[in-house]
CSV table of C-alpha atoms in Angstrom, one decimal:
chain,number,residue,atom,x,y,z
A,1,MET,CA,84.9,-21.4,-30.0
A,2,ASN,CA,83.6,-22.1,-33.5
A,3,GLY,CA,85.7,-23.0,-36.6
A,4,SER,CA,86.4,-19.3,-37.3
A,5,GLY,CA,87.9,-18.8,-33.9
A,6,THR,CA,85.1,-16.6,-32.5
A,7,ALA,CA,82.7,-17.4,-29.7
A,8,PRO,CA,79.3,-18.6,-30.8
A,9,ALA,CA,76.6,-16.0,-30.5
A,10,VAL,CA,74.4,-16.3,-27.4
A,11,PRO,CA,70.8,-16.8,-28.7
A,12,ARG,CA,68.5,-13.9,-27.7
A,13,PRO,CA,65.2,-14.8,-26.1
A,14,ALA,CA,62.4,-14.7,-28.7
A,15,TYR,CA,60.2,-11.7,-28.6
A,16,ARG,CA,56.8,-12.6,-27.3
A,17,ARG,CA,54.0,-10.6,-28.9
A,18,LEU,CA,51.2,-9.9,-26.5
A,19,SER,CA,47.5,-9.3,-27.4
A,20,VAL,CA,46.1,-5.9,-26.8
A,21,GLU,CA,44.4,-7.0,-23.6
A,22,GLN,CA,47.5,-8.8,-22.4
A,23,ARG,CA,49.7,-5.7,-23.0
A,24,ARG,CA,47.2,-3.4,-21.3
A,25,SER,CA,47.1,-5.7,-18.3
A,26,GLN,CA,50.9,-5.8,-18.2
A,27,LEU,CA,51.1,-2.0,-18.2
A,28,LEU,CA,48.3,-1.7,-15.5
A,29,ALA,CA,50.1,-4.3,-13.3
A,30,ALA,CA,53.4,-2.2,-13.6
A,31,ALA,CA,51.5,1.0,-12.8
A,32,LEU,CA,49.8,-0.6,-9.8
A,33,GLY,CA,53.1,-1.9,-8.5
A,34,LEU,CA,54.5,1.7,-8.6
A,35,PHE,CA,51.4,3.3,-7.1
A,36,ALA,CA,51.6,0.8,-4.3
A,37,GLN,CA,54.9,2.2,-3.3
A,38,ARG,CA,54.6,5.9,-4.2
A,39,VAL,CA,51.9,8.5,-4.3
A,40,PRO,CA,50.6,9.0,-7.8
A,41,GLU,CA,52.3,12.4,-8.5
A,42,ASP,CA,55.7,10.7,-7.9
A,43,VAL,CA,55.1,8.2,-10.6
A,44,SER,CA,55.9,9.1,-14.2
A,45,LEU,CA,55.2,7.4,-17.5
A,46,ASP,CA,58.9,6.7,-17.9
A,47,ASP,CA,58.7,4.9,-14.5
A,48,VAL,CA,55.9,2.7,-15.8
A,49,ALA,CA,57.6,2.0,-19.1
A,50,THR,CA,60.8,1.0,-17.2
A,51,ALA,CA,58.9,-1.3,-14.8
A,52,ALA,CA,57.0,-2.9,-17.7
A,53,GLU,CA,60.2,-3.1,-19.8
A,54,VAL,CA,58.6,-1.3,-22.7
A,55,SER,CA,59.1,2.0,-24.4
A,56,ARG,CA,57.5,5.2,-23.4
A,57,PRO,CA,55.7,5.6,-26.8
A,58,LEU,CA,54.2,2.1,-26.2
A,59,VAL,CA,52.7,3.3,-23.0
A,60,TYR,CA,51.2,6.3,-24.8
A,61,ARG,CA,49.8,4.0,-27.5
A,62,TYR,CA,47.7,2.2,-24.9
A,63,PHE,CA,47.0,5.3,-22.8
A,64,PRO,CA,46.9,8.3,-25.1
A,65,GLY,CA,45.5,10.4,-22.3
A,66,GLY,CA,48.8,10.1,-20.5
A,67,LYS,CA,49.4,9.7,-16.8
A,68,GLN,CA,45.8,10.7,-15.9
A,69,GLN,CA,44.2,8.0,-18.0
A,70,LEU,CA,46.7,5.4,-16.8
A,71,TYR,CA,46.1,6.4,-13.2
A,72,GLU,CA,42.3,6.2,-13.5
A,73,ALA,CA,42.6,2.8,-15.3
A,74,ALA,CA,45.0,1.5,-12.5
A,75,LEU,CA,42.6,2.9,-9.9
A,76,ARG,CA,39.7,1.0,-11.5
A,77,SER,CA,41.7,-2.2,-11.5
A,78,ALA,CA,42.5,-1.7,-7.8
A,79,ALA,CA,38.9,-0.9,-7.1
A,80,ASN,CA,37.7,-4.1,-8.7
A,81,GLU,CA,40.1,-6.0,-6.5
A,82,LEU,CA,39.0,-4.2,-3.4
A,83,GLU,CA,35.3,-4.9,-4.2
A,84,GLN,CA,36.0,-8.6,-4.4
A,85,CYS,CA,37.5,-8.5,-0.9
A,86,PHE,CA,34.0,-8.4,0.5
A,87,ALA,CA,32.6,-11.2,-1.7
A,88,GLU,CA,32.2,-14.1,0.7
A,89,PRO,CA,30.1,-17.3,0.6
A,90,GLU,CA,27.0,-17.2,2.7
A,91,THR,CA,28.1,-19.9,5.1
A,92,GLY,CA,29.2,-19.9,8.7
A,93,PRO,CA,28.7,-17.2,11.4
A,94,LEU,CA,28.6,-13.6,10.4
A,95,THR,CA,31.8,-12.8,12.4
A,96,GLN,CA,33.6,-15.5,10.4
A,97,ARG,CA,32.5,-14.0,7.1
A,98,LEU,CA,33.6,-10.6,8.2
A,99,GLY,CA,36.9,-11.9,9.3
A,100,HIS,CA,37.6,-13.5,5.9
A,101,ALA,CA,36.6,-10.3,4.1
A,102,LEU,CA,38.8,-8.2,6.3
A,103,ASP,CA,41.8,-10.6,5.8
A,104,ARG,CA,41.6,-9.9,2.1
A,105,TYR,CA,41.0,-6.2,2.5
A,106,LEU,CA,43.8,-5.7,5.0
A,107,ALA,CA,46.2,-7.7,2.9
A,108,PHE,CA,45.5,-5.3,0.0
A,109,VAL,CA,46.2,-2.4,2.4
A,110,ASP,CA,49.5,-4.0,3.5
A,111,GLN,CA,50.6,-4.6,-0.1
A,112,HIS,CA,49.6,-1.1,-1.4
A,113,ASP,CA,50.4,1.0,1.6
A,114,ALA,CA,51.5,4.3,0.0
A,115,GLY,CA,49.0,3.9,-2.9
A,116,PHE,CA,46.2,3.1,-0.5
A,117,SER,CA,46.9,6.2,1.6
A,118,ALA,CA,46.9,8.4,-1.5
A,119,LEU,CA,43.7,6.8,-2.8
A,120,LEU,CA,41.7,7.4,0.3
A,121,GLN,CA,43.1,10.6,1.7
A,122,GLY,CA,42.7,12.4,-1.6
A,123,GLY,CA,44.5,15.6,-2.4
A,124,SER,CA,46.5,14.1,-5.2
A,125,VAL,CA,47.2,16.2,-8.2
A,126,VAL,CA,45.7,13.5,-10.4
A,127,GLU,CA,42.5,13.3,-8.4
A,128,THR,CA,39.3,14.1,-10.3
A,129,SER,CA,35.6,13.6,-9.9
A,130,ARG,CA,36.0,10.3,-11.8
A,131,THR,CA,38.6,9.0,-9.4
A,132,THR,CA,36.5,10.1,-6.4
A,133,ALA,CA,33.5,8.3,-7.9
A,134,ILE,CA,35.6,5.1,-8.2
A,135,VAL,CA,36.6,5.2,-4.6
A,136,ASP,CA,33.0,5.9,-3.5
A,137,GLU,CA,31.8,2.9,-5.6
A,138,VAL,CA,34.1,0.6,-3.6
A,139,ARG,CA,32.6,1.8,-0.4
A,140,ARG,CA,29.0,1.3,-1.6
A,141,ALA,CA,29.8,-2.1,-3.0
A,142,ALA,CA,31.4,-3.2,0.3
A,143,ALA,CA,28.3,-1.9,2.2
A,144,GLU,CA,25.9,-3.8,-0.1
A,145,GLN,CA,27.9,-7.0,0.4
A,146,ILE,CA,27.7,-6.7,4.1
A,147,LEU,CA,24.0,-5.8,4.1
A,148,HIS,CA,23.4,-8.9,1.9
A,149,HIS,CA,25.1,-11.1,4.5
A,150,LEU,CA,22.9,-9.6,7.2
A,151,GLY,CA,20.0,-11.2,5.4
A,152,GLU,CA,17.7,-8.2,5.5
A,153,PRO,CA,16.0,-7.8,2.1
A,154,ALA,CA,14.9,-4.2,2.7
A,155,PRO,CA,17.4,-2.5,5.1
A,156,GLY,CA,16.2,0.7,6.6
A,157,PRO,CA,18.1,3.9,7.0
A,158,ARG,CA,19.5,3.2,10.5
A,159,LEU,CA,20.8,-0.3,9.5
A,160,ARG,CA,22.3,1.1,6.2
A,161,THR,CA,23.9,4.0,8.0
A,162,THR,CA,25.4,1.6,10.6
A,163,VAL,CA,27.0,-0.5,7.9
A,164,ARG,CA,28.3,2.5,6.0
A,165,MET,CA,29.7,4.0,9.3
A,166,TRP,CA,31.6,0.8,9.8
A,167,ILE,CA,33.1,0.8,6.3
A,168,THR,CA,34.3,4.4,7.1
A,169,ALA,CA,35.8,3.1,10.4
A,170,VAL,CA,37.6,0.3,8.5
A,171,GLU,CA,39.1,2.8,6.1
A,172,ALA,CA,40.1,5.1,8.9
A,173,ALA,CA,41.6,2.3,10.9
A,174,SER,CA,43.6,1.1,7.9
A,175,LEU,CA,45.1,4.6,7.4
A,176,ILE,CA,45.9,4.9,11.1
A,177,TRP,CA,47.5,1.4,11.0
A,178,LEU,CA,49.8,2.5,8.2
A,179,ASP,CA,50.6,5.7,10.0
A,180,GLU,CA,51.4,3.8,13.2
A,181,GLU,CA,54.0,1.7,11.3
A,182,LYS,CA,51.6,-1.2,10.9
A,183,GLN,CA,50.9,-1.8,14.5
A,184,PRO,CA,49.1,-3.8,15.9
A,185,THR,CA,49.4,-6.9,13.9
A,186,LEU,CA,47.0,-7.6,11.0
A,187,ASP,CA,45.3,-10.4,12.9
A,188,GLU,CA,44.7,-8.1,15.9
A,189,LEU,CA,43.4,-5.3,13.7
A,190,ARG,CA,41.0,-7.7,12.0
A,191,ASP,CA,39.7,-9.0,15.3
A,192,TRP,CA,39.3,-5.5,16.6
A,193,LEU,CA,37.3,-4.4,13.6
A,194,VAL,CA,35.0,-7.5,13.8
A,195,ASP,CA,34.4,-6.6,17.5
A,196,HIS,CA,33.7,-3.0,16.4
A,197,PHE,CA,31.0,-4.2,13.9
A,198,VAL,CA,29.2,-6.3,16.5
A,199,ALA,CA,29.3,-3.5,19.1
A,200,LEU,CA,28.1,-0.9,16.6
A,201,LEU,CA,25.3,-3.0,15.3
A,202,THR,CA,24.3,-3.8,18.9
A,203,ALA,CA,24.2,-0.2,19.8
A,204,THR,CA,22.0,0.6,16.8
A,205,ALA,CA,19.7,-2.3,17.8
A,206,ALA,CA,18.9,-0.5,21.0
A,207,ARG,CA,17.1,2.2,19.0
A,208,ASP,CA,16.1,0.3,15.8
A,209,PRO,CA,13.8,-2.8,15.8
A,210,GLN,CA,15.1,-3.9,12.4
A,211,SER,CA,18.7,-3.9,13.6
A,212,ALA,CA,17.7,-5.7,16.8
A,213,ARG,CA,16.1,-8.4,14.7
A,214,VAL,CA,19.3,-8.7,12.5
A,215,ILE,CA,21.7,-8.9,15.4
A,216,ARG,CA,19.6,-11.5,17.3
A,217,ALA,CA,19.5,-13.7,14.2
A,218,ALA,CA,23.3,-13.3,13.6
A,219,LEU,CA,24.2,-14.0,17.3
A,220,LYS,CA,22.2,-17.3,17.2
A,221,ARG,CA,24.6,-18.6,14.6
A,222,GLU,CA,27.7,-17.7,16.7
A,223,ALA,CA,29.7,-20.3,18.7
A,224,PRO,CA,30.6,-19.7,22.3
A,225,ASP,CA,34.3,-19.9,21.5
A,226,GLY,CA,33.9,-17.6,18.5
A,227,PRO,CA,34.6,-13.9,18.2
A,228,ALA,CA,31.1,-12.8,19.4
A,229,GLY,CA,31.3,-15.1,22.4
A,230,GLU,CA,34.8,-13.8,23.3
A,231,LEU,CA,33.6,-10.2,23.0
A,232,ALA,CA,30.6,-10.9,25.3
A,233,ARG,CA,32.9,-12.3,27.9
A,234,ARG,CA,35.2,-9.3,27.7
A,235,ILE,CA,32.4,-6.8,27.8
A,236,LEU,CA,30.3,-8.2,30.7
A,237,PRO,CA,32.8,-7.4,33.4
A,238,VAL,CA,33.0,-3.8,32.2
A,239,VAL,CA,29.3,-3.1,31.8
A,240,SER,CA,28.4,-4.9,35.1
A,241,GLU,CA,30.0,-2.0,36.9
A,242,ALA,CA,27.3,0.2,35.3
A,243,ALA,CA,24.4,-1.7,37.0
A,244,HIS,CA,23.6,1.4,39.1
A,245,LEU,CA,22.5,3.1,35.9
A,246,LEU,CA,19.6,0.7,35.5
């Protein structure tokens, strides 16, 4: 109590003014958090304002195009994060690099499950040609990163198609994983997808000299106790029963 017999006022936290870029980043982070849990059409500007602890007019000030503009900006932010998932130093065996990239990619899927499904499956009321282009850009960027790690300066159509097919398989597997209540574990899914890449590239190598050269060079850097060695030991007993086909 003070001298007047009243309780002293509790000091209110000082208002922290944010720069334009900081405020915009704050709003995008709030929107991404909501889109991670709900499909876009179930998220309103009021929801974003509440999550960011700001007023609805402030959201409109930064995104005058409303929900569509905010969604596209949030999608671009998520796309930038996804593209970085496949950026990996050029050291170590190929399967190790792929495993690290998949760890980051699948962690994003795990954290943004509902939003990731809406992003890739399409059909959202806020989907436009621009949002579709953003998603396709992520796929192409991922493919370019993997082709770069394969060390082939001028990949031909078969090799490029193989890599893009695998990117599609990774997306499909991620969606199925979410639909199957996140089973198997992330580590198992990652290892399975790495196996799938090696097997797919090997199958292409049987018809394409360039792919054969790439897979031979990659396998030379693999360790016997690594993913490629384990895959070979699992496959040999299966294919040995097909010796009568030779």
